[in-house]
Short mmCIF file of C-alpha atoms in Angstrom, two decimals:
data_model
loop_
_atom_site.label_atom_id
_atom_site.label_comp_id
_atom_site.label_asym_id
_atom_site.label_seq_id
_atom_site.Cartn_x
_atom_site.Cartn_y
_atom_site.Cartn_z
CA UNK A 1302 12.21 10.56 29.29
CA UNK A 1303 8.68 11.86 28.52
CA UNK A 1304 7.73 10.78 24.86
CA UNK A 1305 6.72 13.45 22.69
CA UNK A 1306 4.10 12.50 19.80
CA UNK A 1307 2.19 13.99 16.96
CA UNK A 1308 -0.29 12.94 14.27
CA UNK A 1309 -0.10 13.67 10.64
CA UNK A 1310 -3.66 13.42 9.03
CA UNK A 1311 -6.46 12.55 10.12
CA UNK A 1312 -8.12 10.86 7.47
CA UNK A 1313 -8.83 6.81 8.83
CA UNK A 1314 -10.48 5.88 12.04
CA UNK A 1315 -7.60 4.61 13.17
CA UNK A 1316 -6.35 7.30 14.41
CA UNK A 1317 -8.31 7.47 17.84
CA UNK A 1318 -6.66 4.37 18.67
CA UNK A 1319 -3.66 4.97 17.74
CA UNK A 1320 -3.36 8.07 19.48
CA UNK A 1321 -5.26 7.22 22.58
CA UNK A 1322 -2.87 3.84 23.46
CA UNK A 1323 0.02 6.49 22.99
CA UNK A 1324 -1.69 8.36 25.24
CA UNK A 1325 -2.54 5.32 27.84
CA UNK A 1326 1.10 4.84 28.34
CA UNK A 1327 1.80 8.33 29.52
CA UNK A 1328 3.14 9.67 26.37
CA UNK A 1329 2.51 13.38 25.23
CA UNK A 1330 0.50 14.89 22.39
CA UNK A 1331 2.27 18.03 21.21
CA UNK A 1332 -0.52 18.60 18.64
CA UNK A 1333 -1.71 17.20 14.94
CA UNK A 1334 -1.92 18.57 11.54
CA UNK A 1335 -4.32 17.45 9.01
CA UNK A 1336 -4.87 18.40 5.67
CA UNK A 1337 -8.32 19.90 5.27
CA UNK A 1338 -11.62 19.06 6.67
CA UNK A 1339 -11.72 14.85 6.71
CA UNK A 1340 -14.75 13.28 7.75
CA UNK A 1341 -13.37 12.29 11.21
CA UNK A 1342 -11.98 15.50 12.11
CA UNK A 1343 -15.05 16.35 14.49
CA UNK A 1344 -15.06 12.90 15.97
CA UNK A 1345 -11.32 13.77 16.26
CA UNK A 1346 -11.67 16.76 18.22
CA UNK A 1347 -14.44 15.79 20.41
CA UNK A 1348 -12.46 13.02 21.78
CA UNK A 1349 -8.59 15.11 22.34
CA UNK A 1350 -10.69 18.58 22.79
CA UNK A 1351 -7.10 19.32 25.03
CA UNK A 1352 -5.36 18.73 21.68
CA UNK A 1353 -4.48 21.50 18.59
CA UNK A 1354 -4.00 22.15 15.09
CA UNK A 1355 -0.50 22.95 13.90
CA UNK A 1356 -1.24 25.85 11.39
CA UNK A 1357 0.89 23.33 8.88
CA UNK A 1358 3.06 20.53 8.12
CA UNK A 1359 5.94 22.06 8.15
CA UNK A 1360 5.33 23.35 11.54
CA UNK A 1361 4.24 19.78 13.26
CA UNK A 1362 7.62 18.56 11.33
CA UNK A 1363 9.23 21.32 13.33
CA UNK A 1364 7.53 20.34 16.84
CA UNK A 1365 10.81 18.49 17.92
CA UNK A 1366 8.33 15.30 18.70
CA UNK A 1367 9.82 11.86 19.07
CA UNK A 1368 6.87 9.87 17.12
CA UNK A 1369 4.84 10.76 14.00
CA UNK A 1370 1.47 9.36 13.81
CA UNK A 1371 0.54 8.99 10.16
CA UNK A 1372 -3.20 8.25 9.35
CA UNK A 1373 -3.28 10.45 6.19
CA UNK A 1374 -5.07 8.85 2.68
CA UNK A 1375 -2.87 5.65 2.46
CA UNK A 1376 -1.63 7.05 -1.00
CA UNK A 1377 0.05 10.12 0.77
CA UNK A 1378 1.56 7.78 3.78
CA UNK A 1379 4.78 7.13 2.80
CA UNK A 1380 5.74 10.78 1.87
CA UNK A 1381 4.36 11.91 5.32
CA UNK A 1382 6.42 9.28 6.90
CA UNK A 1383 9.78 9.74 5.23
CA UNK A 1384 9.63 13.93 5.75
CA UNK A 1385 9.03 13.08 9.42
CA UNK A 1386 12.25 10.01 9.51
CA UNK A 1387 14.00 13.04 8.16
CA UNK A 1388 13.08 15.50 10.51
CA UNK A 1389 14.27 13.03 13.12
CA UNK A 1390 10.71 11.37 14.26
CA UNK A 1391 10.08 7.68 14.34
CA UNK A 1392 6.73 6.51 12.63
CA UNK A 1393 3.63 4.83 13.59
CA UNK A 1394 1.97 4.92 10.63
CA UNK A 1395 -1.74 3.44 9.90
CA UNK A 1396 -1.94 0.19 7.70
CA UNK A 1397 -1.30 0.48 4.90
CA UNK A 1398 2.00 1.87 5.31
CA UNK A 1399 2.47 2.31 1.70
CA UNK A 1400 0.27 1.97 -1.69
CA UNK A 1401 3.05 1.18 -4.14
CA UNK A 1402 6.50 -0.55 -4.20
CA UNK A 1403 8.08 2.55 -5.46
CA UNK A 1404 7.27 3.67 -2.14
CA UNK A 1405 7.96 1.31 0.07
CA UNK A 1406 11.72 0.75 -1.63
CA UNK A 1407 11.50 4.84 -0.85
CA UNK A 1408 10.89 4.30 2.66
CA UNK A 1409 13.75 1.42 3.44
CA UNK A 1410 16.39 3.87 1.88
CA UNK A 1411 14.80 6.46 4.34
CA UNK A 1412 15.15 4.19 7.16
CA UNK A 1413 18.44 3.08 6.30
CA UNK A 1414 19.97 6.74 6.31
CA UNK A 1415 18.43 8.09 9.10
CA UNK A 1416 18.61 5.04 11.46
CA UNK A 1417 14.60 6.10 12.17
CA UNK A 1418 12.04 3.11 13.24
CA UNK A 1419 9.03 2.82 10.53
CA UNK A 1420 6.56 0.64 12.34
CA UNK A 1421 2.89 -0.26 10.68
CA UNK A 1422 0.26 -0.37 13.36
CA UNK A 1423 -1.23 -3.80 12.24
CA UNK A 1424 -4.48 -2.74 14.73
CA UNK A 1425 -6.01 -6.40 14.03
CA UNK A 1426 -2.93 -7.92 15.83
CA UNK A 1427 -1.21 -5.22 17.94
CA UNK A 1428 -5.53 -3.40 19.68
CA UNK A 1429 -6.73 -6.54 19.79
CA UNK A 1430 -6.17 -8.73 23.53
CA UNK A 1431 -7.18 -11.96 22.33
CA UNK A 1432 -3.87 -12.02 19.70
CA UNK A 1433 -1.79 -10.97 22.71
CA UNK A 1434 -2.90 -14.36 24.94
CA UNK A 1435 -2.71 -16.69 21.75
CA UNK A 1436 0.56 -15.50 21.57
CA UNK A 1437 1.56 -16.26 24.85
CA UNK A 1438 0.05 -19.47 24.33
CA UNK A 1439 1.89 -20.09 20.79
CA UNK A 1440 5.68 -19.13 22.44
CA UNK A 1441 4.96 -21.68 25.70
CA UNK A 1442 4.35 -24.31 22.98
CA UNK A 1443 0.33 -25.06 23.62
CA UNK A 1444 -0.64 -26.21 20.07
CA UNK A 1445 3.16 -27.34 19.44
CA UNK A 1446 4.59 -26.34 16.03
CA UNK A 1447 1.87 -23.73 13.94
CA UNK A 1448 1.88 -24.99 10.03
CA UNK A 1449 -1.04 -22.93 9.05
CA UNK A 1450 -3.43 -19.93 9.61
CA UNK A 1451 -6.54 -19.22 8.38
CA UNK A 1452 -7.55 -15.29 8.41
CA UNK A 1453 -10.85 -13.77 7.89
CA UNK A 1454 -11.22 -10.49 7.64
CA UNK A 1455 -14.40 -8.96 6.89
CA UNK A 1456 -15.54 -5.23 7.34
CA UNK A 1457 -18.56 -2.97 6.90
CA UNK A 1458 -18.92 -0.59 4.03
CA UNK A 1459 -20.56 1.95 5.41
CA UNK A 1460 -20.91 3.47 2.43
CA UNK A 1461 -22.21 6.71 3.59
CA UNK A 1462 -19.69 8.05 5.77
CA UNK A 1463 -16.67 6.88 3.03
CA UNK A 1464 -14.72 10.13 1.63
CA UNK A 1465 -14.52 10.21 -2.26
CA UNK A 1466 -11.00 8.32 -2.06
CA UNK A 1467 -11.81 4.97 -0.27
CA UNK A 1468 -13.20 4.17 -3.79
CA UNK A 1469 -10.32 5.03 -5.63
CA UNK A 1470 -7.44 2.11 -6.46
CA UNK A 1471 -4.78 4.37 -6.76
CA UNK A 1472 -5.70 6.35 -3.73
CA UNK A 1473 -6.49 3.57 -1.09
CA UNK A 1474 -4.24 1.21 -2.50
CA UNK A 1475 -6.20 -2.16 -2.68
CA UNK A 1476 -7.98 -4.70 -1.13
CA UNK A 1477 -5.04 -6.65 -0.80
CA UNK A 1478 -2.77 -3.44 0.35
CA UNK A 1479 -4.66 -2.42 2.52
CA UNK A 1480 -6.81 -5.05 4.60
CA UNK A 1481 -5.21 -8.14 4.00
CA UNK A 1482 -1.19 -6.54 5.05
CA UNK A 1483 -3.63 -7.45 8.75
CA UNK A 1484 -3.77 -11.08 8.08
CA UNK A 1485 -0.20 -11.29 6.43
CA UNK A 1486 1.34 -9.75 9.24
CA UNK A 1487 -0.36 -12.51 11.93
CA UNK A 1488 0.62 -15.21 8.91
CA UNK A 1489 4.57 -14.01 9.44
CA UNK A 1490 3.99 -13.94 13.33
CA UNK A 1491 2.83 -16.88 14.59
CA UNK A 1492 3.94 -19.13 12.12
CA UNK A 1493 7.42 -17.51 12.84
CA UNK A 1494 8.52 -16.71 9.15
CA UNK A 1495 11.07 -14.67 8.47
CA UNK A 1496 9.91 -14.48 4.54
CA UNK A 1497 7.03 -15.88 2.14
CA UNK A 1498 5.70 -16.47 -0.94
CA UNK A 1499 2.80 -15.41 -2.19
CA UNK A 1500 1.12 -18.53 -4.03
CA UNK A 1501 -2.49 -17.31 -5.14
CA UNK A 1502 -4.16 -13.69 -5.35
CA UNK A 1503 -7.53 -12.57 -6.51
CA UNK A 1504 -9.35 -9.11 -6.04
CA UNK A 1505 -12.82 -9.11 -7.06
CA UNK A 1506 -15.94 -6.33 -7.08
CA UNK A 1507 -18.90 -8.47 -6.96
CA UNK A 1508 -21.70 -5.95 -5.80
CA UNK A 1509 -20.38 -2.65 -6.55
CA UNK A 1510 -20.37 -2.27 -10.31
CA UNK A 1511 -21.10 1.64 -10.15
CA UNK A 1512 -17.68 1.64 -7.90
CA UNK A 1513 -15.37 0.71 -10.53
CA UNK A 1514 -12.20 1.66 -8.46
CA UNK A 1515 -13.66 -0.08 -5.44
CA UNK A 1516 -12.58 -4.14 -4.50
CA UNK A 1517 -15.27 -5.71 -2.00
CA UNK A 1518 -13.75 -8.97 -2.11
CA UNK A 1519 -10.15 -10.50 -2.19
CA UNK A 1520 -8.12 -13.60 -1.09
CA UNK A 1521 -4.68 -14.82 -0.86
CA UNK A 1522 -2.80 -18.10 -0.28
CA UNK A 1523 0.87 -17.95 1.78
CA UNK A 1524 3.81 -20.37 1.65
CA UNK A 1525 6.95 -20.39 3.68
CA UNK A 1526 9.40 -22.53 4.11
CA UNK A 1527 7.61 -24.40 7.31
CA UNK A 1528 4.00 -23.29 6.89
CA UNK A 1529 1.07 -22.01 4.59
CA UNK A 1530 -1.85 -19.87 5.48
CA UNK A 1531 -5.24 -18.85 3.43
CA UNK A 1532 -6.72 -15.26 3.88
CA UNK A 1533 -10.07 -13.70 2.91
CA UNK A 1534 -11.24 -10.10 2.79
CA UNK A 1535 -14.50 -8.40 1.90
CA UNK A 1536 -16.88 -5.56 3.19
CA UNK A 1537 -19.60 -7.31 3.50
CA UNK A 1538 -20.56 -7.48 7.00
CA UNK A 1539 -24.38 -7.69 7.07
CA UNK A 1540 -26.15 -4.72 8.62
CA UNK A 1541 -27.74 -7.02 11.88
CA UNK A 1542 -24.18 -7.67 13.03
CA UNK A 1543 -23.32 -5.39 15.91
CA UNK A 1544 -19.51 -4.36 15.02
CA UNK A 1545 -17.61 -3.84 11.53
CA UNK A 1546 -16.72 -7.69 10.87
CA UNK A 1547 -16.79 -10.97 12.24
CA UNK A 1548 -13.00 -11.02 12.52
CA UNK A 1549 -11.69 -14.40 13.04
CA UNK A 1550 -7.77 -16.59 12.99
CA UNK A 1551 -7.44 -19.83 13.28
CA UNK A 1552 -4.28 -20.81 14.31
CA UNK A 1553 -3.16 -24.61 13.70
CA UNK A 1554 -0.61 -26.24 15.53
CA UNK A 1555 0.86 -30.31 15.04
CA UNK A 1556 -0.39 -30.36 18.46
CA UNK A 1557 -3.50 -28.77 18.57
CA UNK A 1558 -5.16 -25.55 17.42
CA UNK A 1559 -6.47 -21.81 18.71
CA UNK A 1560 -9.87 -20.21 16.82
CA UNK A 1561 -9.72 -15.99 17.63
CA UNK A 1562 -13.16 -14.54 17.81
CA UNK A 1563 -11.70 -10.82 17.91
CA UNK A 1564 -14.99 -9.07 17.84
CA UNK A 1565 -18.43 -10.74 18.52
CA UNK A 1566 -19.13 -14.34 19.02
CA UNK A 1567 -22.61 -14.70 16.73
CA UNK A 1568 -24.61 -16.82 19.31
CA UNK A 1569 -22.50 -17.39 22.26
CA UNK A 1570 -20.86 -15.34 24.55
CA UNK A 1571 -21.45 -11.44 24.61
CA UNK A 1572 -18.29 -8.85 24.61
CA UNK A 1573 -14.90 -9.25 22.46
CA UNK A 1574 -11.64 -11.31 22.68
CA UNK A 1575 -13.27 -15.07 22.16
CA UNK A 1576 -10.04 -17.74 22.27
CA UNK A 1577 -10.77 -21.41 21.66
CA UNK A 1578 -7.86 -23.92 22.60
CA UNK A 1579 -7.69 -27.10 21.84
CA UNK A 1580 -4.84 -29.38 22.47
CA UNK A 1581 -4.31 -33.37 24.09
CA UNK A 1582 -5.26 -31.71 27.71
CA UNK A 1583 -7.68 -29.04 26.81
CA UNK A 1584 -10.28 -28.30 25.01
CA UNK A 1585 -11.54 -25.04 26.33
CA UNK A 1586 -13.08 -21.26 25.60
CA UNK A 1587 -11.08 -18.46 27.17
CA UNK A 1588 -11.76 -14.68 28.02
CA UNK A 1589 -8.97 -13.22 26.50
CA UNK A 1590 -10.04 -9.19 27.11
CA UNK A 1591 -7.71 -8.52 29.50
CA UNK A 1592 -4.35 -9.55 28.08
CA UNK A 1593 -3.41 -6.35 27.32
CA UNK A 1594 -2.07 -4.55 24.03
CA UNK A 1595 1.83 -4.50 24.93
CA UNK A 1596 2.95 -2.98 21.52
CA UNK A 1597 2.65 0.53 22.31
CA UNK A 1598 4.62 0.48 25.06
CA UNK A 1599 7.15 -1.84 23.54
CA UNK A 1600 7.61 0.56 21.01
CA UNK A 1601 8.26 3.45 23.49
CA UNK A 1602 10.83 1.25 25.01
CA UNK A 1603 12.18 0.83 21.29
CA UNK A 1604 12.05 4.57 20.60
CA UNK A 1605 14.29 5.11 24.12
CA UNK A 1606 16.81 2.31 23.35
CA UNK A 1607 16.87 1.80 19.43
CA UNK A 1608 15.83 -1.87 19.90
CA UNK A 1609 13.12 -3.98 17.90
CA UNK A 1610 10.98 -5.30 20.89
CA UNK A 1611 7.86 -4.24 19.34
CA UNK A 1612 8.27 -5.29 15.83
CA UNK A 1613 11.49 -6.22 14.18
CA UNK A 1614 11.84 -3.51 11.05
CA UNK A 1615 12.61 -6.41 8.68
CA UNK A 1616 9.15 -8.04 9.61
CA UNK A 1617 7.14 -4.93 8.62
CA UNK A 1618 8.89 -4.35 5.58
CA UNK A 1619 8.09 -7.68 4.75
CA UNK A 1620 4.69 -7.38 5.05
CA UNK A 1621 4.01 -4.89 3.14
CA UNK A 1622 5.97 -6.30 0.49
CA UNK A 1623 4.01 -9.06 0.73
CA UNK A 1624 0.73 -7.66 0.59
CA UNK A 1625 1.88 -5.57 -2.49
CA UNK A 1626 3.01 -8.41 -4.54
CA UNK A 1627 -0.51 -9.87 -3.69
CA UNK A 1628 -2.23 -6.87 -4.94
CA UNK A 1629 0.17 -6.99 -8.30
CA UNK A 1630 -0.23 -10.87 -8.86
CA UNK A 1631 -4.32 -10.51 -8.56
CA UNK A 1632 -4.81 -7.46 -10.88
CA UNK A 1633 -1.94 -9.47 -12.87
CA UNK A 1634 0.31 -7.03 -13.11
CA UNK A 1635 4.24 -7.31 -13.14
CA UNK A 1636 6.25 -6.87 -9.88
#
C-alpha cells in the first residue's frame, strides 16, 4: 500500500516539514489546496515545484487521499480536519489542532463516528532527534522514575513576515493554545501521564502594547498524579541568536536527569540535537542528530493497521485540552 496524502492550507511554516517527512517515507503527494495567497505559498512551491493546486476544497476532499495535512490559520483547523475525517482521510494537522473547546469536543464526536485518526504534529517532540534518544533513554530506565519537566520554549517574532492574523486572539488561538500544547505534550510523555491538572496559568504582552490581540509571554505549572512540570513561552529570541529559540527540556528523573538543547548550544558545541545525561555512572554530552524522527512512519503504519503506535488518540486529545484550559484559567475565563 502506497500512502496517498494532501495538504489543506498553507498558512504556517510547518507545513514544509510536515509534508517533506511524509514525503521521506515514500508516501505520495496527490496535490494541496490553500485558501488564497499566504505568505509561504512561494516558499511552498519552490520547494514541491512537482506538486499542484486543487482548483478547491471540495476537490482535494474528493482526491480519494489517505492523509489530510492541515496547516490552515489555527482558527479554521478543526473544520478543515473534521470535513476531511468525513470524507474518509486521517489528519495530521499543525499544532494547534484546535483554538476553542467547542471545537475540540467537535472533533472527538468526529473521530468517534468515523473511526478516523486526528493526530497533532507536536514538531518540538515528534522533528526534533534529540527527543527521540531521550526517549529511548527514559523507557530503558537511565534517570529512573521522571517526576518533573521543565520546558522552555522561546521563538522569534519576526514581525515582518507575520500575516495580519498571528496577532489576532481569536484567530491564532493563544499563547498557551498554541505554543505551549509543545511543552504539554512532552509533560504527558515522558512523565507517562495519562491525565493532568493544570495548577497555574498566566499570558502576558509585555512589549507589544500596539498588538493588543498579541501574547509575547506565557507560563504554566502541571500536576499529575506522579509528577509536576513548569513551562515558559515567549517570542523573544534576541536577533544575534542564529535559529528561532533557544529551545530547551529538562527532564528529571529520582535517578538522575537529561537537559535537551534542541536547537543551538549558545557557547559550546555547533549544530542541533544537544543531550546532557546525568545519572550514578554518567555524566556525559551526547550527539543526538541522528536518532531519527520515527513518528511519521509510525503513523503510516497506524493509518495501514488502525493502531496507535504513533500517538495514542486519547493522549492528543488530552493535550489540547490541556493547553485550552491553560489559555481559559490565564485570561480567567470559565471552562
Amino acid at each position: 500500500m502506497t500512502l496517498s496524502f494532501i495538504a489543506l492550507g498553507l498558512d504556517h511554516r510547518h507545513i514544509f516539514g510536515m509534508t517533506q517527512n511524509m514525503l521521506d517515507i515514500g508516501a505520495t503527494c496527490l496535490g494541496y489546496w490553500t485558501e488564497g495567497a499566504p505568505e509561504t505559498l512561494a516558499g511552498f512551491t519552490k520547494r514541491f515545484p512537482e506538486l499542484s493546486r486543487f482548483d478547491s476544497l471540495d476537490a482535494a476532499l474528493a482526491s480519494g487521499a489517505d492523509l489530510a495535512l492541515v496547516s490552515a490559520i489555527p482558527a479554521d483547523r478543526a473544520a478543515l480536519a473534521t470535513r476531511a475525517m468525513r470524507q474518509g482521510m486521517d489528519v495530521m494537522t499543525d499544532k494547534p489542532g484546535c483554538t476553542t473547546l467547542a471545537q475540540l469536543e467537535e472533533i472527538k464526536d468526529c473521530v468517534a463516528g468515523t473511526g478516523r485518526i486526528w493526530s497533532v504534529n507536536f514538531s518540538e517532540r515528534f522533528e526534533v532527534p534529540a527527543v527521540t534518544r531521550a526517549t529511548e533513554l527514559v523507557e530503558a530506565g537511565a534517570i529512573g522514575k521522571v517526576v518533573h519537566t521543565a520546558g522552555l520554549g522561546p521563538h522569534r517574532l519576526n514581525r515582518a513576515t507575520r500575516p495580519s492574523w498571528f496577532f489576532e486572539r481569536e484567530r491564532y488561538g493563544g499563547i498557551l493554545t498554541d505554543i505551549g500544547s509543545h511543552q504539554i505534550d512532552q509533560f504527558l510523555h515522558f512523565t507517562g501521564s495519562s491525565e493532568a491538572e493544570v495548577a497555574h496559568a498566566m499570558v502576558a504582552n509585555h512589549t507589544n502594547p500596539a498588538d493588543q490581540g498579541l501574547q509575547d509571554f506565557g507560563e504554566i505549572s502541571l500536576r499529575s498524579a506522579t509528577a509536576s512540570g513548569y513551562i515558559r513561552v515567549d517570542w523573544y529570541t534576541p536577533d544575534a541568536l542564529p535559529t528561532w529559540g533557544d529551545g530547551r527540556l529538562t527532564i528529571l528523573g529520582t535517578e538522575g536527569y537529561i537537559e535537551l538543547r534542541k536547537y543551538v548550544d549558545v557557547g559550546g558545541t555547533d549544530g542541533t540535537d544537544h543531550l546532557l545525561l546525568v545519572n550514578g555512572t554518567r555524566c556525559e554530552k551526547i550527539d543526538a542528530s541522528g536518532a531519527g524522527l520515527p513518528y511519521f512512519e509510525r503513523l503510516a503504519h497506524d493509518i495501514r493497521n488502525r493502531t496507535e503506535t504513533a500517538m495514542r488518540q486519547r493522549h492528543c486529545f488530552t493535550v489540547m485540552e490541556l493547553a485550552l484550559k491553560a489559555q481559559a484559567m490565564a485570561e480567567g475565563a470559565d471552562t
